Structure formats: structure tokens, C-alpha cells
XYZ file of C-alpha atoms in Angstrom:
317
model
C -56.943 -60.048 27.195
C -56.378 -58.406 23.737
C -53.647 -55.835 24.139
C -54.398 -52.752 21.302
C -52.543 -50.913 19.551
C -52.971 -47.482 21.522
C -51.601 -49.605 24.738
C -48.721 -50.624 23.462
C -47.753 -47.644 21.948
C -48.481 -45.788 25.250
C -46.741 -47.889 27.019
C -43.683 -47.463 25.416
C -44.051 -43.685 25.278
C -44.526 -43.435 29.390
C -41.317 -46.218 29.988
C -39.385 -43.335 26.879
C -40.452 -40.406 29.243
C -40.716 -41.521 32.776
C -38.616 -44.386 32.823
C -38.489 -46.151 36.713
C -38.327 -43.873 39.119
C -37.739 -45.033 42.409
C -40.038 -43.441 43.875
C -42.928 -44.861 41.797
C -44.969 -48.577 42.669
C -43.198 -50.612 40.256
C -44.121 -54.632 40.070
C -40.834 -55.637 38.542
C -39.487 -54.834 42.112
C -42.066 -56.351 43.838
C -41.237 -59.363 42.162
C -37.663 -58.952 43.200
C -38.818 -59.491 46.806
C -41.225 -62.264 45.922
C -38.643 -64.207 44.442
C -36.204 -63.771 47.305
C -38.588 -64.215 49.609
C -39.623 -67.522 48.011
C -35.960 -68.708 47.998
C -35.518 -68.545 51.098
C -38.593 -70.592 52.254
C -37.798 -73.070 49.565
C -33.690 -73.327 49.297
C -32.595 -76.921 50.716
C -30.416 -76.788 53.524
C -29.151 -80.631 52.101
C -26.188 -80.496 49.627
C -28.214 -83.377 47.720
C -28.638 -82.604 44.045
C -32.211 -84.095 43.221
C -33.798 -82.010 46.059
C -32.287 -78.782 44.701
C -33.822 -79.685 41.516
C -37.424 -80.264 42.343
C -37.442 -77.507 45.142
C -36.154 -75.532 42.147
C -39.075 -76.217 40.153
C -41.326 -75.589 42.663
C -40.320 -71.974 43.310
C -40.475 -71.730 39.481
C -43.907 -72.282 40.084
C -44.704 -70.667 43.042
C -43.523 -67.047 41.839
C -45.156 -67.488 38.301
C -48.357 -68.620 39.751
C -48.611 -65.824 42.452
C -47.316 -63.038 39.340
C -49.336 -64.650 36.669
C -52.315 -64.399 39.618
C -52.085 -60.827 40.896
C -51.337 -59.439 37.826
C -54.673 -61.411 36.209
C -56.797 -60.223 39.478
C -55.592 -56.646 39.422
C -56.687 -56.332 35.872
C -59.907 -58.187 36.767
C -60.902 -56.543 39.887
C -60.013 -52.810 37.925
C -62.267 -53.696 35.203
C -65.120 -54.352 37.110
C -64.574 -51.166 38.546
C -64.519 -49.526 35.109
C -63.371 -50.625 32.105
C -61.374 -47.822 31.276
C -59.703 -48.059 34.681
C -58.747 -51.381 33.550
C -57.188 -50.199 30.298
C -54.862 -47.629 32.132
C -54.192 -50.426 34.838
C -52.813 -52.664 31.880
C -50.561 -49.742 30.382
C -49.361 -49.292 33.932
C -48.126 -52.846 33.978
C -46.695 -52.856 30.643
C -44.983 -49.934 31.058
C -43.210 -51.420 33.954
C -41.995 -54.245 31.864
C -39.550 -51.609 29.289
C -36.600 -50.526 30.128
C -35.780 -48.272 26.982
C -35.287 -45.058 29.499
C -33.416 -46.650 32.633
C -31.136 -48.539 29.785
C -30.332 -45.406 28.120
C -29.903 -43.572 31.170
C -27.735 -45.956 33.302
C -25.198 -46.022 30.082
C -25.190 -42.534 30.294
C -23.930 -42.134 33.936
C -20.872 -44.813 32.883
C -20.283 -42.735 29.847
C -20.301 -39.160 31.315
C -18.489 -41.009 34.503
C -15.731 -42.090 32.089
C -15.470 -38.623 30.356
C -14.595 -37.513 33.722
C -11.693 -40.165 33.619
C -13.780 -41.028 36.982
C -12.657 -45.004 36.123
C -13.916 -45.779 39.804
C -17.145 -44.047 39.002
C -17.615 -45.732 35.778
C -17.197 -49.073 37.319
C -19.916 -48.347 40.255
C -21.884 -47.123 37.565
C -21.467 -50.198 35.073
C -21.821 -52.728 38.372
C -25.572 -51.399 38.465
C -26.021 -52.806 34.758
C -23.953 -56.045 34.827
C -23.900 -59.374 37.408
C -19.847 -59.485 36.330
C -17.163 -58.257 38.911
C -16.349 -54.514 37.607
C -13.663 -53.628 40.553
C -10.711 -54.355 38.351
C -11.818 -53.419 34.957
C -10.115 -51.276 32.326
C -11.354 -48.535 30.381
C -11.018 -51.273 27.525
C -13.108 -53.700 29.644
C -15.486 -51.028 30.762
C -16.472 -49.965 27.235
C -16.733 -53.307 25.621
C -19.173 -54.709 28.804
C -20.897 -51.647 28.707
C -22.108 -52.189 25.151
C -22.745 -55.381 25.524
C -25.352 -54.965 28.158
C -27.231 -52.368 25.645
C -26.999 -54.903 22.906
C -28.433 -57.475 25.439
C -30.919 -55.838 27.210
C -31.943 -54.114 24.202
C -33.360 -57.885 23.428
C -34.159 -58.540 26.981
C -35.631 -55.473 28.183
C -37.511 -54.151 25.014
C -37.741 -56.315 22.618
C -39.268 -59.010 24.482
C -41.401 -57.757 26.527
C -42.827 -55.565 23.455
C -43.120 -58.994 21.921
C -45.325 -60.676 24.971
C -47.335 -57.510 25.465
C -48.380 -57.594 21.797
C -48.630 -61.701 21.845
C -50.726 -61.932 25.385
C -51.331 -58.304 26.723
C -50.028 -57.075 30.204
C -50.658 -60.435 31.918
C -48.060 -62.167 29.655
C -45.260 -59.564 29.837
C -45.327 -59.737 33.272
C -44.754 -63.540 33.573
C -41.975 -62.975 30.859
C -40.711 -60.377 33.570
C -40.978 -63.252 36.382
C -38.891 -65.466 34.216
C -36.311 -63.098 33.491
C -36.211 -61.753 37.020
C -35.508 -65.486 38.257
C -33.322 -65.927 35.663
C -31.152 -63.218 36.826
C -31.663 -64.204 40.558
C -30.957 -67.608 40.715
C -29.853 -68.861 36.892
C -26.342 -69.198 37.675
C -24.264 -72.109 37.262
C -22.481 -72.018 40.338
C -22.410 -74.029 43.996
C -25.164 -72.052 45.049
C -27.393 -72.206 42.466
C -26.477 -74.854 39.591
C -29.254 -77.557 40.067
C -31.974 -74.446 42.365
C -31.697 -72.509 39.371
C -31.438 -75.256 36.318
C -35.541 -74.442 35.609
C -34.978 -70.563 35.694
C -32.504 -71.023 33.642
C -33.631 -73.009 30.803
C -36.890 -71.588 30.822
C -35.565 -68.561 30.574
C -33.762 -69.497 27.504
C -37.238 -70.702 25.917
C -38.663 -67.447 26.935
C -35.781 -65.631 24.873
C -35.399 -67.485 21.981
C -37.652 -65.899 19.613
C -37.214 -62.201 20.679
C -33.438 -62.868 20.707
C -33.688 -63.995 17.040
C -36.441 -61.522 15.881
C -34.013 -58.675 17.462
C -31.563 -59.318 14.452
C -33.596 -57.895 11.755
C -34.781 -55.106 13.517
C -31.162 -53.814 14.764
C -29.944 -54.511 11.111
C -32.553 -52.333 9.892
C -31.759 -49.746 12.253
C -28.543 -49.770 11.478
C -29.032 -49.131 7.744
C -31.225 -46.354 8.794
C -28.409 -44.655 11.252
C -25.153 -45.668 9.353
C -25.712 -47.961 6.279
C -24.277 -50.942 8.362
C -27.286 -52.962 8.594
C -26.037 -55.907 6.029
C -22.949 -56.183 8.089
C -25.001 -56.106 10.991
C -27.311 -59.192 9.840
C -24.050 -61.183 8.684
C -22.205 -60.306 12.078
C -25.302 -62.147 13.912
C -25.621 -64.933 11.292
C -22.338 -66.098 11.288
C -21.271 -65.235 14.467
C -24.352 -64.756 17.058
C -24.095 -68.618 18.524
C -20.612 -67.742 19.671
C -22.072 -67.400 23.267
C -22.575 -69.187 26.264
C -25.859 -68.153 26.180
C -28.015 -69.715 23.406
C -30.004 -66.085 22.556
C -28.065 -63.406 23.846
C -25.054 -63.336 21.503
C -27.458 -62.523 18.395
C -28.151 -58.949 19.508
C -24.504 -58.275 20.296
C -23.525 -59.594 16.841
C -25.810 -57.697 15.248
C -24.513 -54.347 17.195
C -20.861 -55.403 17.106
C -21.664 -55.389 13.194
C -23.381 -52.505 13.230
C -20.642 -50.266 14.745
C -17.529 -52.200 14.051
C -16.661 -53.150 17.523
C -15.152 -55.923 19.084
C -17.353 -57.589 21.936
C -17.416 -60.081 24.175
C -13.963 -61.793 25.111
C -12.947 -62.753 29.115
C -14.613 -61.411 31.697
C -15.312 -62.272 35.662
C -18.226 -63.409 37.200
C -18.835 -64.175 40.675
C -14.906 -64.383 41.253
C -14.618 -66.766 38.262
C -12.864 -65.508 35.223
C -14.632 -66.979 32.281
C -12.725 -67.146 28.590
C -15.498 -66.105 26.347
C -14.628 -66.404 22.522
C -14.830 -62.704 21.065
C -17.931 -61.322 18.678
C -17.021 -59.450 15.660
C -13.309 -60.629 16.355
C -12.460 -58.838 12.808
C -13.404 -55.079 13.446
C -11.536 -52.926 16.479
C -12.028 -52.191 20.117
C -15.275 -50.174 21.876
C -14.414 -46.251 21.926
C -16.065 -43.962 24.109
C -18.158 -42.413 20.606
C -19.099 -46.261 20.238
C -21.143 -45.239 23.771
C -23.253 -42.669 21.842
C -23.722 -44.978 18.942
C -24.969 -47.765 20.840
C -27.493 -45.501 22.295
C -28.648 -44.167 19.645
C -29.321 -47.770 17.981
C -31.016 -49.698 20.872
C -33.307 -46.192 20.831
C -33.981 -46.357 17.151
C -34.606 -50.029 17.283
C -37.334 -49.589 20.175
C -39.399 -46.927 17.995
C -39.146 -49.267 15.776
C -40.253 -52.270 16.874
C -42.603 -50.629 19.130
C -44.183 -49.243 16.008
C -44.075 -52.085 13.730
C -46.074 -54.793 16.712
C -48.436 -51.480 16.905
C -48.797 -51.753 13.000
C -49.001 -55.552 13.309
C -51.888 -55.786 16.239
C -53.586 -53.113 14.250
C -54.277 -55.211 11.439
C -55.322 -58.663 13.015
């Protein structure tokens, strides 16, 4: 289903405004539910390796069938209702699929938390945005994962979903949601989950790898636009953007550790493991609180304008 221009921009004006509020139907949570609710039909209770792997892949398929499904009959069954009803029902789903506004506004709470010198309250805040252990963490530590995550889910939360909605309409975004969502629900390389996960993992990292790279341009443009930085911020990610675990999401924090100057990435804990990342723009200085406000203002700058260039792009084909 051809996803126009007027959608897409819509949708990215109602996530801007509204953001998720909780008390709002919101499919990205359903999907939450699905997947644990499919894990837990489909988890081994054997320790044995191969059979983690293929039940794996089958609750890969299971949730992106049953997503990929509803979200293909709600659209159906709304248009033959009306095909205007089926129009808003597809900027309804997109719109679920940004996270421009909760982004911004959970960075907020950590910022105005650590403005308090509330460190305890910045941490709570941060452990609603990040799957590392936040109990222990410094100011230091605080402010350098914090902008991380908006660097990150600036790719993962906007840009590529903007991307799928604009490739393949609502139905697509929302399977790029799925994959994400499992991703970040069972794509850990632990006990638990190393071989149940493998598939979210890596397909997640297929998912990724074009919005994580397309990302670059569009922050270093920003960037030129905010500060002048932007060449800085396209070297940063060039040179330095596959100094990451993960194959995609060190390009966007390249390109903002670039952009402002800052310092990112470095040892951290997950999970109760502590984990000696290499460091991202390892020549320029340490994450400030102002660097908060900066961030902000890029990943916002670099939605409008994606948002409005894929607009500009679906107008034309």
C-alpha cells in the first residue's frame, strides 16, 4: 500500500505533538506482550543449543507473521469500511512507530533530574532509556550513556521507521517495529538468550543497516545547520562509526560525537557484565550537561529533516 506524502508527514507531526501516552492504544506495546507471550510458549526447557536455535526462528516467525497479519487486516478491513477511514488507520500506525517526542522527553526528565543533582533520579530516569545497569553510574557515565541512546535511537526510532513507512507504508514499519522489539527482547548474547535470540539479532542488524548508514548524512547536515560541525560530523562516523559491537549503531553516535565534540561510548555494564567498549570520538572531551540540550536539539532537527526530505522524495515518484 503506497504510503503519500501527507501520511508521512502527519505522522510525524502527531508522534512531535502527542508522543505515547500511556493512556492511548498503542501497537508497539501490544507487540511487547505478543512477543513475551510467544517466548514463553516457545523457550526450550533443554539446555541443547540446536533446539534453541530453530525454536528461535520459529518465534521469529510467529510474531512477524501475526504483526505483519493484523496490521495488513486492520488496514484491509478499515478500508472497506471507508477509504478514508483507512488512510487515518495507516497514520495511526505509523505514528506509533516514531519516537521523536518520548525520545526527547525521556532525556529531558534525566537532564532536569541531574540539574537537581537528583543522581538517583537521573539514573531511574536513564534506566527507562537504556538495557545497561544504571545503579552505579556517575554523572560522567550518566551523561555520556544518555547521549548515546539519542544518537542511537535517533537511527532506531526515527530514522528507520521514517525510512520503512516511506519504502512499504504502515504495514512495513510495523514489521520493522516487530524486529526491533525482538531485538531488544531477546537479542542478547547471554545464557539466556545467545542461540533463542541469534535470528532477532541478526535480522535485526539487516533491518538497520541502511537507516544506520543513511543517518550519517542527515545528522552531518544538521549539524552544519545548528553549529557548522557537520564535516567533522561525517569524518567522526567515517573513520570511526565501525568502532562498535554493533555493526549499525556506532555510525549515528560518531556522527553526534562529531557533531558536538564529545567523547562516547567507552565501558559500560550490561546485565551484570561489564563490557570494555573502545571509545567514539576518543580525540574531543567528555559529555557536559549543555551537551544534553545539544543533543536534543540535533536528533529534533534531523527528524524535520528527514521527515521532510522522504516527504519530498515520495512526492516525486
Amino acid at each position: 500500500m503506497d504510503f503519500l506524502p501527507w501520511q508521512l508527514t502527519a505522522a510525524y507531526l502527531l508522534d512531535l505533538i502527542f508522543g505515547d501516552p500511556t493512556w492511548a492504544p498503542h501497537p508497539i506495546r501490544w507487540i511487547g506482550v505478543l512477543i513475551g507471550a510467544v517466548e514463553k510458549k516457545l523457550y526450550p526447557k533443554t539446555s541443547h543449543a540446536a533446539l534453541h536455535l530453530a525454536a528461535g526462528s520459529v518465534f521469529w516467525m510467529t510474531v512477524m507473521g501475526t504483526v505483519v497479519g493484523a496490521a495488513w487486516l486492520l488496514l484491509r478491513m478499515a478500508g472497506l469500511i471507508h477509504p478514508a477511514l483507512a488512510s487515518l488507520v495507516a497514520v495511526w500506525l505509523a505514528c506509533t512507530t516514531l519516537a521523536t517526542r518520548s525520545l526527547h522527553g525521556e532525556s529531558s526528565k534525566v537532564a532536569a533530574a541531574l540539574c537537581r543533582a537528583d543522581l538517583p533520579g537521573a539514573r531511574q530516569a536513564l534506566s527507562r532509556l537504556v538495557s545497561r545497569e544504571t545503579a552505579e553510574m556517575t554523572e560522567e557515565d550518566i551523561l555520556r550513556a544518555l547521549l548515546e541512546t539519542v544518537a542511537e535511537n535517533l537511527s532506531d526510532g526515527v530514522v528507520a521507521p521514517l525510512f520503512y513507512l516511506a519504502v512499504g507504508g504502515s504495514v512495513l514499519a510495523m514489521a520493522y517495529k516487530a524486529v526491533s522489539t525482538m531485538d531488544s527482547m531477546v537479542g542478547y548474547r547471554n545464557d539466556v538468550y545467545l542461540q533463542f535470540g541469534k535470528v532477532s539479532a541478526r535480522l535485526d542488524d539487516i533491518a538497520n543497516f541502511i537507516p544506520a548508514r543513511l543517518s550519517v548524512p542527515v545528522i552531518a547536515f544538521a549539524a552544519r545547520l545548528l553549529s557548522g560541525s557537520g564535516k567533522r560530523a561525517f569524518h567522526t562516523a567515517v573513520h570511526e562509526g565501525s568502532h562498535h559491537a554493533s555493526p549499525n549503531s556506532g555510525y549515528s553516535e560518531a556522527a553526534f560525537a562529531g557533531a558536538l565534540s564529545i567523547k562516547l561510548n567507552g565501558p559500560s555494564s550490561y546485565h551484570g557484565k561489564r563490557v570494555n567498549k573502545p571509545f567514539i570520538g576518543i580525540a574531543f572531551g567528555d559529555v557536559t550537561r549543555s551537551d544534553i540540550r545539544k543533543a536534543c536539539d540535533l536528533m529534533l532537527l534531523c527528524s524535520f529533516l528527514w521527515t521532510f526530505l522522504l516527504a519530498v522524495i515520495s512526492a516525486a515518484r
